[in-house]
Amino acid sequence: MAVAQDTVERSVRNGVPLEYATADGELKIAGFWLFLSTDLLLFACLFSTYAILRTNTVGGPTGAQLFDIPGFTTETFALLTSSFTCGLATHEMRRGNRAALIAWLAVTVLLGLVFIGFELDEFISYATHGAAMQRSAFLSAFFTLVGTHGAHVSLGILWMLTVVYQLAVRGITAVTARKVFIVGLYWHFLDIVWVFIFTVVYLTGVLK
Amino acid sequence: MPVSPANLTGHFFVTGDPLIYGADASILLASAAVVFVLTYYKKWRWLWREWLTTVDHKKIGVMYLMAALLMLFRGGVDAILMRTQLMLPNMKFLAAEHYNQIFTTHGTIMILFMAMPLIFAMFNIAVPLQIGARDVAFPYLNAISFWLFFFGAMLLNLSFVIGGSPDAGWTSYPPLAGLGFDRGPGENFYLLALQVSGIGSMATGINFIVTILKMRAPGMTLTKMPLFTWSVLASSILIIYAFPALTAALALLLIDRVAGAHFFTMTQGGNAMMYVNLFWIWGHPEVYIVVLPAFGIFSEVFSTFSGKRIFGYTSMWLSLMTISVLSYFVWVHHFFTMGAGPDVNSFFAVASMAVAIPTGVKVFNWLFTMYRGRIRFTVPMLWALAFIPNFAIGGATGVMLAAAPADYQYHNSYFLIAHFHQVLIGGVVYGMLAGMYYWWPKMFGFKLNERLGRWGFWLFNIGFYVCFMPLYPLGLMGMTRRMYVYPAGLHWALLNLISTIGAYVMGIAFILIVIDVLYSIVRGERDVTGDPWNGRTLEWSLPSPAPHYNFARIPAVASRDAWWAMKEQRADDLNSGRQPEPLQPIHMPKNSGRPFILGVFFFVGGFGAVFGWYLLAALGFVGVLFALLSRALEYDTDYYISVEEIERTETALGRS
Amino acid sequence: MTVSHQQANRRSHSAGDHGFPWSHIAGYILSVVLTASALWLAVAHAGRPVWRLSAILSLASAQIFVQLFLFMHITESHGPRYHVLALVLAAVFTLTVVMGSIWIMSFNGTQAY
């Protein structure tokens, strides 16, 4: 990025984090917050659909019959922890510690993979036990809502890997710092969405 | 749906209709002509370097405009065909299925592939120039938005000759649009084309919000922004919060169709009305997404051609913002007849009527702006003036429709058709044509011919009333939308005939506008001042067309109507002999071919998904991922323009 | 895309940024506690379901703030915090879509089918 180096240095001296040090970085972070707003609305639509169709099981399995409490709880704690480690990555980045930054991002990716593993396992076991998305409107809504989140997480893992690669090659610069920060925002956002899936889908499903 | 190769010849290419063969032939001829011209004049390289790879908002704006006019033509032909079929009772011009396809593509194209690119054209052409910026916040993303729109539009239009057009109406309600009733690929074309272009629209919304909030010239506080920029902000806010609902609705219907899910199949616990609910959560704000920028253009035009600042500036932007938020709370008025209950219908009826209040404020402000102004009846001003009675009628019939109990009578009748054409044509098309005539010299450096423009305007305006006024009584007499034929003896014939005549007049008016453009390219009055209308906002401070970096020096803004104030100030400056600040190198983004290639991959993937050719769909998807990855690893994305080059350019443009 | 503009109104990022990550650890503990409480509430047999449903939804909402303030640095910005405004608006519209849809599509509990 051909932004004058002195501008960056001046900003950092003034206590501005590197990712905000260029106008470009600042604009992109602002733009990404707006993207998260749109994504929130997308999930809002899927949540509404789920809320309206969740009781329409037409004789098929219900949530209470399907959801496995230890399974979705482990999944949830994996993702919660990954959000924490992702926060630590940003923290280390701001201290200028590249090795720790990459290490925490790697831990985040691993936890993300654990999460996806659990989810795939859950989906496959449902599908093989006669609870595929074609069974009822409830299951269509369930697979679409949870699966859309899972697709987001999978994309986030790939994205985070490209960021790790760039950090390894280029170190912490105004550009890579911005990329870490933005992928971090995305990751935390997915954690928030998951908390609601955990609550609205799983906990409500097993609510006694 | 999956098409086996054996059926390809039967189903892949649409056959059996002379109109389609005519279209096939004209598409082939037009493509051949384009290829020939580009090759003969050795323009391929020019096309790639100057247009297909550009990230310059001004050129992207021009491409949006051209594409939108082309789509206006396509949608207009659809309209003419429908009106011809309805001209007389028992007409046999179009078959029922063909008529269904035509009203579907007419609506889809006019809203998503005509109105949307037309407003994006105006966003791109005017906003950065109005706020004193050198480009939008994300120029590369801006190019992606355009190409996604473009290839989305191509995908939808392709359905005409390959696979068959969608035919479940532009709203595409299930169960009619579900697999049970509509197995053909046409519906998939609709779902995927809208999805692809929708991604682009969402990105445009984000882009312009950030541009407007973060990139204004120093001194231009929010309350010193031109009203068009305000309207773009309001419209972009709606885009980013409303489009996700369309994305969701279309995605769920697609999942129903390709994966056999049951969101909208009643027998498996689905609820078809949920699609309608999601669709209109987007659909109603969409109306304001396209009309608010028109309001912005009218504000600029009334102010400029009355030689006055806008009346009630604060109430103008406040009402824009109020409308944008209110319009999110009215969506049920599109399906009052679903019978959600008296409480639901009452709430949404009252909210819908409330929108009339801020809109009324705006109309009065425009009238007061003209009051005691020095009015110049230019073509943009004519379109703006004609908008007011149009919108008054459209608004009044809108309030009638918003009364939920009465809506049970009007619902889906020609009364509704007349109403929404009156606000969408009278608001959006009039507004965008006003904007096109207004900013044309800024885009191309010459004015459109006023005489031809006036002919075009008057014919269109008269044609409009002749076409649409008869539809109100027809609706009250019981004629419902989407009927392809009607019997004699209902007293509908005369009104329908008049309406069809009006449609033809509007068609002639469109041709006149095109002739105006072609004539003016050769003979139009050149704009050497950069300020042909004696304008008030910053875009008129630049040469026409503006250099690619827009502003050699970012202007300092001290008041509203910044350029007007500068013109008053300039006389003093010349006397005092003050020197301008020294130039500095300008930081600009580099051109890139990737947005175009990304669009191609989306097109390929979408096409594969339409026919259930999942290998092709996967190929497109991998291509998209690959394009995104290669962008992520690209670091050489921008450059500096040297002071010498800026000086050279400015001198060549007659500025120092 | 222009050269970085300097603005007087700087972001305020938390003072602990260069030391031990206290805020992150506090955030993690909070999120774990909130999640565990929700789980307990859901599987417990005490209390009316409606009451417990509201409680777990409130706990989930509290987690939004944990993530936004302790992990996502929401308070940071050059100049006005437009992104906070955008998120507030997004929250309003999200509630509108979810609660509005439920209200509209439940037909006052008198669905005909």
PDB file of N, CA and C in Angstrom, chain B residues 296-325:
ATOM      1  N   GLY B 296     -34.195  13.667  -4.559  1.00  0.00           N
ATOM      2  CA  GLY B 296     -32.958  14.437  -4.485  1.00  0.00           C
ATOM      3  C   GLY B 296     -32.700  15.204  -5.768  1.00  0.00           C
ATOM      4  N   ILE B 297     -32.917  14.525  -6.891  1.00  0.00           N
ATOM      5  CA  ILE B 297     -32.688  15.190  -8.181  1.00  0.00           C
ATOM      6  C   ILE B 297     -33.655  16.360  -8.346  1.00  0.00           C
ATOM      7  N   PHE B 298     -34.922  16.133  -7.986  1.00  0.00           N
ATOM      8  CA  PHE B 298     -35.887  17.232  -8.108  1.00  0.00           C
ATOM      9  C   PHE B 298     -35.451  18.432  -7.267  1.00  0.00           C
ATOM     10  N   SER B 299     -34.922  18.149  -6.074  1.00  0.00           N
ATOM     11  CA  SER B 299     -34.479  19.260  -5.235  1.00  0.00           C
ATOM     12  C   SER B 299     -33.384  20.063  -5.925  1.00  0.00           C
ATOM     13  N   GLU B 300     -32.427  19.360  -6.547  1.00  0.00           N
ATOM     14  CA  GLU B 300     -31.355  20.063  -7.251  1.00  0.00           C
ATOM     15  C   GLU B 300     -31.915  20.866  -8.427  1.00  0.00           C
ATOM     16  N   VAL B 301     -32.814  20.219  -9.180  1.00  0.00           N
ATOM     17  CA  VAL B 301     -33.322  20.836 -10.400  1.00  0.00           C
ATOM     18  C   VAL B 301     -34.196  22.053 -10.076  1.00  0.00           C
ATOM     19  N   PHE B 302     -35.095  21.916  -9.110  1.00  0.00           N
ATOM     20  CA  PHE B 302     -35.960  23.053  -8.763  1.00  0.00           C
ATOM     21  C   PHE B 302     -35.122  24.219  -8.281  1.00  0.00           C
ATOM     22  N   SER B 303     -34.125  23.926  -7.462  1.00  0.00           N
ATOM     23  CA  SER B 303     -33.309  24.993  -6.909  1.00  0.00           C
ATOM     24  C   SER B 303     -32.495  25.682  -8.004  1.00  0.00           C
ATOM     25  N   THR B 304     -31.843  24.877  -8.856  1.00  0.00           N
ATOM     26  CA  THR B 304     -31.004  25.453  -9.912  1.00  0.00           C
ATOM     27  C   THR B 304     -31.823  26.310 -10.871  1.00  0.00           C
ATOM     28  N   PHE B 305     -32.960  25.761 -11.320  1.00  0.00           N
ATOM     29  CA  PHE B 305     -33.693  26.460 -12.378  1.00  0.00           C
ATOM     30  C   PHE B 305     -34.695  27.475 -11.837  1.00  0.00           C
ATOM     31  N   SER B 306     -34.722  27.619 -10.501  1.00  0.00           N
ATOM     32  CA  SER B 306     -35.473  28.737  -9.954  1.00  0.00           C
ATOM     33  C   SER B 306     -34.507  29.831  -9.517  1.00  0.00           C
ATOM     34  N   GLY B 307     -33.203  29.546  -9.628  1.00  0.00           N
ATOM     35  CA  GLY B 307     -32.202  30.531  -9.217  1.00  0.00           C
ATOM     36  C   GLY B 307     -32.278  30.857  -7.736  1.00  0.00           C
ATOM     37  N   LYS B 308     -32.735  29.895  -6.936  1.00  0.00           N
ATOM     38  CA  LYS B 308     -32.890  30.121  -5.499  1.00  0.00           C
ATOM     39  C   LYS B 308     -32.346  28.939  -4.737  1.00  0.00           C
ATOM     40  N   ARG B 309     -31.966  29.191  -3.468  1.00  0.00           N
ATOM     41  CA  ARG B 309     -31.639  28.013  -2.685  1.00  0.00           C
ATOM     42  C   ARG B 309     -32.929  27.273  -2.336  1.00  0.00           C
ATOM     43  N   ILE B 310     -32.783  25.994  -1.984  1.00  0.00           N
ATOM     44  CA  ILE B 310     -33.979  25.187  -1.744  1.00  0.00           C
ATOM     45  C   ILE B 310     -34.716  25.744  -0.535  1.00  0.00           C
ATOM     46  N   PHE B 311     -36.035  25.712  -0.613  1.00  0.00           N
ATOM     47  CA  PHE B 311     -36.838  26.171   0.511  1.00  0.00           C
ATOM     48  C   PHE B 311     -36.883  25.058   1.553  1.00  0.00           C
ATOM     49  N   GLY B 312     -36.641  25.406   2.819  1.00  0.00           N
ATOM     50  CA  GLY B 312     -36.807  24.415   3.893  1.00  0.00           C
ATOM     51  C   GLY B 312     -35.795  23.291   3.854  1.00  0.00           C
ATOM     52  N   TYR B 313     -34.514  23.635   3.717  1.00  0.00           N
ATOM     53  CA  TYR B 313     -33.468  22.609   3.609  1.00  0.00           C
ATOM     54  C   TYR B 313     -33.542  21.594   4.749  1.00  0.00           C
ATOM     55  N   THR B 314     -33.644  22.098   5.989  1.00  0.00           N
ATOM     56  CA  THR B 314     -33.634  21.180   7.137  1.00  0.00           C
ATOM     57  C   THR B 314     -34.810  20.219   7.089  1.00  0.00           C
ATOM     58  N   SER B 315     -35.994  20.741   6.745  1.00  0.00           N
ATOM     59  CA  SER B 315     -37.145  19.841   6.688  1.00  0.00           C
ATOM     60  C   SER B 315     -36.995  18.874   5.522  1.00  0.00           C
ATOM     61  N   MET B 316     -36.223  19.279   4.500  1.00  0.00           N
ATOM     62  CA  MET B 316     -36.002  18.389   3.363  1.00  0.00           C
ATOM     63  C   MET B 316     -35.207  17.158   3.772  1.00  0.00           C
ATOM     64  N   TRP B 317     -34.069  17.352   4.449  1.00  0.00           N
ATOM     65  CA  TRP B 317     -33.298  16.144   4.796  1.00  0.00           C
ATOM     66  C   TRP B 317     -33.958  15.373   5.930  1.00  0.00           C
ATOM     67  N   LEU B 318     -34.627  16.110   6.824  1.00  0.00           N
ATOM     68  CA  LEU B 318     -35.341  15.396   7.880  1.00  0.00           C
ATOM     69  C   LEU B 318     -36.440  14.501   7.300  1.00  0.00           C
ATOM     70  N   SER B 319     -37.154  15.034   6.290  1.00  0.00           N
ATOM     71  CA  SER B 319     -38.226  14.220   5.730  1.00  0.00           C
ATOM     72  C   SER B 319     -37.655  13.032   4.963  1.00  0.00           C
ATOM     73  N   LEU B 320     -36.492  13.228   4.305  1.00  0.00           N
ATOM     74  CA  LEU B 320     -35.857  12.087   3.624  1.00  0.00           C
ATOM     75  C   LEU B 320     -35.568  10.970   4.620  1.00  0.00           C
ATOM     76  N   MET B 321     -34.978  11.365   5.752  1.00  0.00           N
ATOM     77  CA  MET B 321     -34.605  10.364   6.745  1.00  0.00           C
ATOM     78  C   MET B 321     -35.851   9.723   7.365  1.00  0.00           C
ATOM     79  N   THR B 322     -36.883  10.557   7.606  1.00  0.00           N
ATOM     80  CA  THR B 322     -38.116  10.017   8.178  1.00  0.00           C
ATOM     81  C   THR B 322     -38.731   8.991   7.230  1.00  0.00           C
ATOM     82  N   ILE B 323     -38.757   9.348   5.935  1.00  0.00           N
ATOM     83  CA  ILE B 323     -39.354   8.414   4.970  1.00  0.00           C
ATOM     84  C   ILE B 323     -38.561   7.122   4.960  1.00  0.00           C
ATOM     85  N   SER B 324     -37.222   7.240   5.028  1.00  0.00           N
ATOM     86  CA  SER B 324     -36.444   6.011   4.909  1.00  0.00           C
ATOM     87  C   SER B 324     -36.701   5.095   6.096  1.00  0.00           C
ATOM     88  N   VAL B 325     -36.884   5.634   7.281  1.00  0.00           N
ATOM     89  CA  VAL B 325     -37.154   4.759   8.421  1.00  0.00           C
ATOM     90  C   VAL B 325     -38.616   4.278   8.398  1.00  0.00           C
TER      91      VAL B 325
END
